[in-house]
Coordinates of C-alpha atoms (C1' of nucleotides) in Angstrom, one line a residue:
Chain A
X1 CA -1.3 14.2 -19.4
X2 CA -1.0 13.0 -23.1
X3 CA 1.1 9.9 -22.3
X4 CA 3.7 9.7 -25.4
X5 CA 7.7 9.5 -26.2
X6 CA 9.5 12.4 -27.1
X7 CA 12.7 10.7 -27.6
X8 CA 14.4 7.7 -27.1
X9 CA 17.8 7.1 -26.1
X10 CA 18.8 3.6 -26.2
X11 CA 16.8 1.8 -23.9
X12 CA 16.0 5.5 -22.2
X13 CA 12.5 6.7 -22.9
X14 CA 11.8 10.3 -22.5
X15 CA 8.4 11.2 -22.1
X16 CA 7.3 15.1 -21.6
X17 CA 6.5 17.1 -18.3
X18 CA 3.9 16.2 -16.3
X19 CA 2.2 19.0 -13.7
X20 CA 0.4 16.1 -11.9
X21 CA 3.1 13.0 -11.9
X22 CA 5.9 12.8 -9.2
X23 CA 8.1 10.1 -9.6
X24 CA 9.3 10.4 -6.1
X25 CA 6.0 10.8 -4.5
X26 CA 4.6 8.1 -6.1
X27 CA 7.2 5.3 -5.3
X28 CA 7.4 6.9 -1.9
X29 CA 3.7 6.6 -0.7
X30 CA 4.1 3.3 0.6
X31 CA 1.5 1.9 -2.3
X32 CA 4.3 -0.6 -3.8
X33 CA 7.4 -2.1 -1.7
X34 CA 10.0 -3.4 -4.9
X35 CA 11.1 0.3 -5.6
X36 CA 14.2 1.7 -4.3
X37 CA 15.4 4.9 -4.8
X38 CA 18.3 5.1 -6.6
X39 CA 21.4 7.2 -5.1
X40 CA 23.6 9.1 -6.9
X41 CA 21.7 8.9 -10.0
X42 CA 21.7 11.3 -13.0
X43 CA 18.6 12.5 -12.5
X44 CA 17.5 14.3 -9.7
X45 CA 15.1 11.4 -8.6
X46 CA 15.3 8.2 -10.0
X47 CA 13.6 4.7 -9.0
X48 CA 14.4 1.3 -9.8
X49 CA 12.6 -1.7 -9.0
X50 CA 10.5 -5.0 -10.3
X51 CA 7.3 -4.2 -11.7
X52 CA 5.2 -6.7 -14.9
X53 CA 7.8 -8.9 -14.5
X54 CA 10.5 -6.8 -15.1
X55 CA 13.2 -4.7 -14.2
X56 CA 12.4 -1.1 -14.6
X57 CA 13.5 2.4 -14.1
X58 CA 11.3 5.4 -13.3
X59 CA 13.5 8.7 -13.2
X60 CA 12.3 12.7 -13.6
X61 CA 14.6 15.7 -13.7
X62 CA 14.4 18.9 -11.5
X63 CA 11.7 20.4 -14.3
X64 CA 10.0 17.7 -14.2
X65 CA 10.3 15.7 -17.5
X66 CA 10.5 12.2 -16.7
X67 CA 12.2 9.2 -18.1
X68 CA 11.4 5.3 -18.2
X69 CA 15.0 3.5 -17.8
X70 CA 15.6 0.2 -19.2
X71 CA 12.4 -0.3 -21.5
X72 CA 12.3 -0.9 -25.4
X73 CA 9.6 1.7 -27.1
X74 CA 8.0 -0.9 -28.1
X75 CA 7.2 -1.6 -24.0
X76 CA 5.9 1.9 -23.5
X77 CA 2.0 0.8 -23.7
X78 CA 2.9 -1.5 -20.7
X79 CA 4.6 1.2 -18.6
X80 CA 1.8 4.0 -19.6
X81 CA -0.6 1.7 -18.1
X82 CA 1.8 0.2 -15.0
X83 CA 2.0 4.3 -14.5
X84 CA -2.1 4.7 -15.2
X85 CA -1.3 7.9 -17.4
X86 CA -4.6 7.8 -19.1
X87 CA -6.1 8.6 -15.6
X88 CA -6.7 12.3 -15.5
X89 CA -5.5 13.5 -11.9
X90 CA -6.2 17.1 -12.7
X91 CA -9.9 16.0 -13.1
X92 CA -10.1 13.8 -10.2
X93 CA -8.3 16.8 -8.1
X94 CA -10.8 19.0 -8.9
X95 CA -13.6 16.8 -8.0
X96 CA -12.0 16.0 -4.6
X97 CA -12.4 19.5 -3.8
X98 CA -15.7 20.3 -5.8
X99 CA -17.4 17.2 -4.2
X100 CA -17.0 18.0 -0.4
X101 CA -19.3 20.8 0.3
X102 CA -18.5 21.3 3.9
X103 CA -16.1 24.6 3.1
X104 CA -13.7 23.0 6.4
X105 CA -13.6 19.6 4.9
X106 CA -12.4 21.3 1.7
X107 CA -9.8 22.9 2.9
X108 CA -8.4 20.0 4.4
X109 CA -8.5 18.4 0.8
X110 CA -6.9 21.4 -0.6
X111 CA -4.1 21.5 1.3
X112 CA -3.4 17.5 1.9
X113 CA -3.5 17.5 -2.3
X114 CA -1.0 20.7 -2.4
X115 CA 1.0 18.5 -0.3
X116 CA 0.4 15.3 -1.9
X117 CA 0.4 16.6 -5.8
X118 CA 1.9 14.0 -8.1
X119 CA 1.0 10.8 -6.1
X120 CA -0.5 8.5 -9.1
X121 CA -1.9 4.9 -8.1
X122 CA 0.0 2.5 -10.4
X123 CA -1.7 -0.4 -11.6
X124 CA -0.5 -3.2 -10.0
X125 CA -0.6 -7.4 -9.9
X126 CA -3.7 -7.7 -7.9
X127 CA -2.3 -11.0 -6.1
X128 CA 1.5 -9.4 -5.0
X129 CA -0.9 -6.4 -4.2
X130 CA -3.2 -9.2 -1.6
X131 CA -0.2 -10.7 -0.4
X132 CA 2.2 -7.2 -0.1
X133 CA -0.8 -5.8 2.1
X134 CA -1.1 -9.6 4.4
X135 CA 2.7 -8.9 5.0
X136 CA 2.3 -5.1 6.1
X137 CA -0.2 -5.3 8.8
X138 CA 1.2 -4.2 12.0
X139 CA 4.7 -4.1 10.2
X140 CA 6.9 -0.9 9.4
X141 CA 7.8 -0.3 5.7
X142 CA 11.1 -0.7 5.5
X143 CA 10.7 -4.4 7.2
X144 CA 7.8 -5.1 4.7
X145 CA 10.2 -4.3 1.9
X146 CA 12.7 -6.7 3.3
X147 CA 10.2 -9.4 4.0
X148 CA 8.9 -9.1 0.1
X149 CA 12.4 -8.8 -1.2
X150 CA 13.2 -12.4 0.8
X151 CA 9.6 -13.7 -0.9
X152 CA 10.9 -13.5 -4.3
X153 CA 14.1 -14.2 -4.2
X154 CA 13.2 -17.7 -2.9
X155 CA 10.1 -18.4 -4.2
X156 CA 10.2 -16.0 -7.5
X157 CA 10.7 -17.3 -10.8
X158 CA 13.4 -15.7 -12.5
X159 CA 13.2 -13.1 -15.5
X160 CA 16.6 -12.7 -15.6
X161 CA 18.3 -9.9 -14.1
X162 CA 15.9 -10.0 -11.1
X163 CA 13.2 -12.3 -9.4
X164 CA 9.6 -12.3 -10.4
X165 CA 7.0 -11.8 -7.2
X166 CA 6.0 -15.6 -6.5
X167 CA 3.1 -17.0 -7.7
X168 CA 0.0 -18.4 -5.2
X169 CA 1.1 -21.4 -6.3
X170 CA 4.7 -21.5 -5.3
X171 CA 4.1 -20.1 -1.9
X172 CA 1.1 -22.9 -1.5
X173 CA 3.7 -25.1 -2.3
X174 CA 6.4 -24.0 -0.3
X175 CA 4.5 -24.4 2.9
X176 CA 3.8 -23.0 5.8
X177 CA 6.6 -23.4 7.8
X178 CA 8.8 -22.4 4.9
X179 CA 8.0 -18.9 4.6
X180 CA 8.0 -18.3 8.8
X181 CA 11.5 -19.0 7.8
X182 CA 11.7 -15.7 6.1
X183 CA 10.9 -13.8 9.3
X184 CA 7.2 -12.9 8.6
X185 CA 5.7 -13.9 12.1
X186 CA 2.4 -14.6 12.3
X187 CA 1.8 -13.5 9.0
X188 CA 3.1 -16.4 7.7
X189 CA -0.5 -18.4 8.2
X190 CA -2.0 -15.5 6.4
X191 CA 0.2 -15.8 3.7
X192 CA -0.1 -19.5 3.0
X193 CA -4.1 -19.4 3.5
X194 CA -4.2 -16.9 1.0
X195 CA -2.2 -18.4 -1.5
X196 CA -3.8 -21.6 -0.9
X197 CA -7.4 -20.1 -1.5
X198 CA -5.7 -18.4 -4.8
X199 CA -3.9 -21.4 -6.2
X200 CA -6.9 -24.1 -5.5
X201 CA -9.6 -21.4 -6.8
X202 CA -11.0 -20.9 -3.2
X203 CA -10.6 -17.3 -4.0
X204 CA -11.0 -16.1 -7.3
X205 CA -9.7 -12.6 -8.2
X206 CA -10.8 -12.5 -11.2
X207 CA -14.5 -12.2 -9.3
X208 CA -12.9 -9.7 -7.1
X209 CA -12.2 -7.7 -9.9
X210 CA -15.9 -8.4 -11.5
X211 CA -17.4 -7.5 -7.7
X212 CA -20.8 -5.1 -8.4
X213 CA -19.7 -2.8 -5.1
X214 CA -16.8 -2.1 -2.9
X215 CA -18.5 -4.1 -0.4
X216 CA -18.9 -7.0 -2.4
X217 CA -15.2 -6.9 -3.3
X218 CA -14.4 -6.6 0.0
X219 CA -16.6 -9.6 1.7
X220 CA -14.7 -12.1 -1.2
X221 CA -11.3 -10.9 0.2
X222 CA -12.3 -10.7 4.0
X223 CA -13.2 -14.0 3.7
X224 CA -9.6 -15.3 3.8
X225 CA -7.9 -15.4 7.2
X226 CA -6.0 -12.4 8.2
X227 CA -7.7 -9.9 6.1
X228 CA -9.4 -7.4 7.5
X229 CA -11.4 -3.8 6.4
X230 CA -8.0 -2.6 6.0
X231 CA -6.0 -4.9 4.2
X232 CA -8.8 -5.6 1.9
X233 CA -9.3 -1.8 0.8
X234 CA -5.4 -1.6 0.4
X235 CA -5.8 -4.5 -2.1
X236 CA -8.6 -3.3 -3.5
X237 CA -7.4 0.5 -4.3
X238 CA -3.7 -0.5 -5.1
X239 CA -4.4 -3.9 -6.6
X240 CA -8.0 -3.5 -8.2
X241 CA -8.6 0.5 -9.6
X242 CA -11.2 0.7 -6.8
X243 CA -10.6 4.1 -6.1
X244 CA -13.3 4.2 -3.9
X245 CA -12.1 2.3 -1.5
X246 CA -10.6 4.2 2.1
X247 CA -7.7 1.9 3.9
X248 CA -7.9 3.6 7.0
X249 CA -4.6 2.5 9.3
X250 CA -3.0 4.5 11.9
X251 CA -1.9 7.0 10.0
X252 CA -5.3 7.3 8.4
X253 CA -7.2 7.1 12.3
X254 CA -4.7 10.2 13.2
X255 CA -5.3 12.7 10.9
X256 CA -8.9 12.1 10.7
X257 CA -9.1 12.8 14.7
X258 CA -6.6 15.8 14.2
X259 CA -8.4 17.7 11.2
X260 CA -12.0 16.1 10.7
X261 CA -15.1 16.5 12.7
X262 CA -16.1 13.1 14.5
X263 CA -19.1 12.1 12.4
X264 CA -17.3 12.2 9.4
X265 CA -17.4 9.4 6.7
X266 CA -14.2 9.4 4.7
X267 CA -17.0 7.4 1.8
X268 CA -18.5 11.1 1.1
X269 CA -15.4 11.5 -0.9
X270 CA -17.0 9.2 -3.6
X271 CA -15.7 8.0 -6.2
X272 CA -12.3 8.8 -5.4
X273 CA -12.5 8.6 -1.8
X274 CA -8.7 6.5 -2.0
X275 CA -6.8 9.1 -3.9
X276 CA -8.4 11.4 -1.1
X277 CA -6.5 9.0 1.2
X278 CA -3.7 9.1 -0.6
X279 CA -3.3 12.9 -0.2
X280 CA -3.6 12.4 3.4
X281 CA -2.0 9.5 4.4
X282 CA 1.1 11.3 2.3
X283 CA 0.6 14.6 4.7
X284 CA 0.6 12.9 7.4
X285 CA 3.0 10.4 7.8
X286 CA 5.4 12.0 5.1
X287 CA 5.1 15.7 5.7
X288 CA 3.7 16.0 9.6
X289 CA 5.9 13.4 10.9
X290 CA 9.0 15.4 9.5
X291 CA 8.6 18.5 11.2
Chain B
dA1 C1' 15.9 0.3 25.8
dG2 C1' 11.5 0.6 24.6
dC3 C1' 7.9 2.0 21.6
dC4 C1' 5.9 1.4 17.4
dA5 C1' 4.6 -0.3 12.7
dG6 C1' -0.2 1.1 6.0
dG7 C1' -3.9 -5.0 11.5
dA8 C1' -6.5 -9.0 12.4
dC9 C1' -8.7 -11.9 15.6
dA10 C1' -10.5 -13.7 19.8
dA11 C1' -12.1 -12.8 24.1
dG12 C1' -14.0 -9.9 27.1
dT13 C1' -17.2 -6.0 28.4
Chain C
dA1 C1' -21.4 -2.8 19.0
dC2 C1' -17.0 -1.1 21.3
dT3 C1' -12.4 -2.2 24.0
dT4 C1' -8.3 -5.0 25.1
dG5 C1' -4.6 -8.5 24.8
dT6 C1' -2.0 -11.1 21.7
dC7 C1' 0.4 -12.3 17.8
dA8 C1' 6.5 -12.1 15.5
dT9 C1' 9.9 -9.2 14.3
dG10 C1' 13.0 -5.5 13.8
dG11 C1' 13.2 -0.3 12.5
dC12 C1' 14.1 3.8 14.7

DNA sequence: AGCCAGGACAAGT
DNA sequence: ACTTGTCATGGC
């Protein structure tokens, strides 16, 4: 899509139609946990949540125009790149098919995209993306949410009309002990190690984002106790444009034993091999589990 | 009430 | 190299 304002309405920006953007789908897929969806809004799906350090509001009518709530035009170059509109899904789409020359395996792509259109990966802060993913292993969405939303309001620095997602630094500094307070379990050791390695330069994520492969992005963050293949390629696909990376969870482990052949490697699908996971981790536990 | 969750890790085969 | 038990908590 050509990522521009058609009108502005206060602090409403409306930007055009979109065939491959859905508001809902993408605040729903379980890649961010400071969205909520907004009830009895004007529109017919609106989100509101904490994203760059601000308070923000994603909303799209039933035709599918869609509006940025609560941003001065001036902002829009920060919320067309929060949004990644300058990625072309259409493109990427048709490679996802194109690419996989097994004619089964396509047709599992085709229809877990069909299902999943309009899922965009946003461009998020790589370390709330690290310690988001530490807090969601074995963990349900809704508790992960909770447990985030707890994080910042005691730890986050304030930007006014909300709390900012702690830095490493505050969490290092709060302790241990501290955040098991907030009900994280045995996370709460992962948590602290990782901020630790953040704040004291242990871990540099700034060489995680420089890292020549997926595998070399992935040893740097392994590295820190409590991250494994999974939480790692969560990081590095939501947190880091690695869009090659596959998280594979439970989800993930059931719909590859339900639709692919056993020898499969999810890395054929390239390039894109997470957006490809996207797709299907939205089929699955979204669109399966509802029936 | 009990199973499960966008897992990781250590210990055991 | 694979399998299993354990970890802390609460959603459903």
């Amino acid at each position: 899509m050509k990522p521009e304002i058609l009108s502005t309405d206060g602090n409403v920006l409306h930007i055009g139609n979109s065939g491959d953007f859905s508001v809902f789908k993408t605040f729903d897929c379980g890649q961010c946990f400071r969205f909520d969806r907004v009830r009895n809004s004007d529109y017919a799906v609106e989100f509101s949540g904490i994203a760059r350090s601000k308070k923000i509001g994603f909303a799209q009518n039933s035709i599918g125009d869609f509006y940025i709530l609560g941003a001065a035009p001036e902002d829009f170059p920060v919320w067309s790149d929060y949004l990644a509109l300058d990625v072309d899904y259409g493109k990427i789409n048709e490679n996802i098919v194109k690419n996989i020359e097994n004619p089964n395996d396509r047709r599992v792509a085709e229809s877990a995209r069909d299902a999943s259109l309009g899922i965009r990966i946003l461009r998020q802060d790589r370390w709330e993306t690290l310690c988001s993913f530490i807090i969601s292993q074995n963990n349900n969405i809704p508790r992960i949410k909770k447990i985030i939303s707890s994080l910042c309001e005691k730890y986050g620095a304030d930007i006014g009309e909300a709390k900012d997602f702690p830095t490493p630094d505050a969490l290092y500094k709060a302790g241990e002990n501290s955040l098991r307070e907030l009900k994280c379990g045995f996370r709460a050791k992962y948590i602290y190690s990782a901020a630790a390695a953040v704040s004291n330069g242990e871990l540099s994520l700034e060489n995680v984002a420089k890292a020549k492969s997926l595998t070399d992005g992935e040893k740097l963050l392994t590295a820190l106790v409590g991250v494994g293949p999974k939480v790692a390629a969560c990081t590095l696909l939501f947190g880091f444009e690695r869009y090659d990376a596959f998280p594979v969870d439970v989800w993930i482990k059931r719909v590859l034993k339900k639709r692919f052949s056993k020898d499969f490697d999810p890395l054929s699908f390239g390039s894109t091999a997470g957006i490809a996971q996207q797709y299907l981790f939205y089929s699955e536990r979204y669109l399966e589990g509802s029936k």
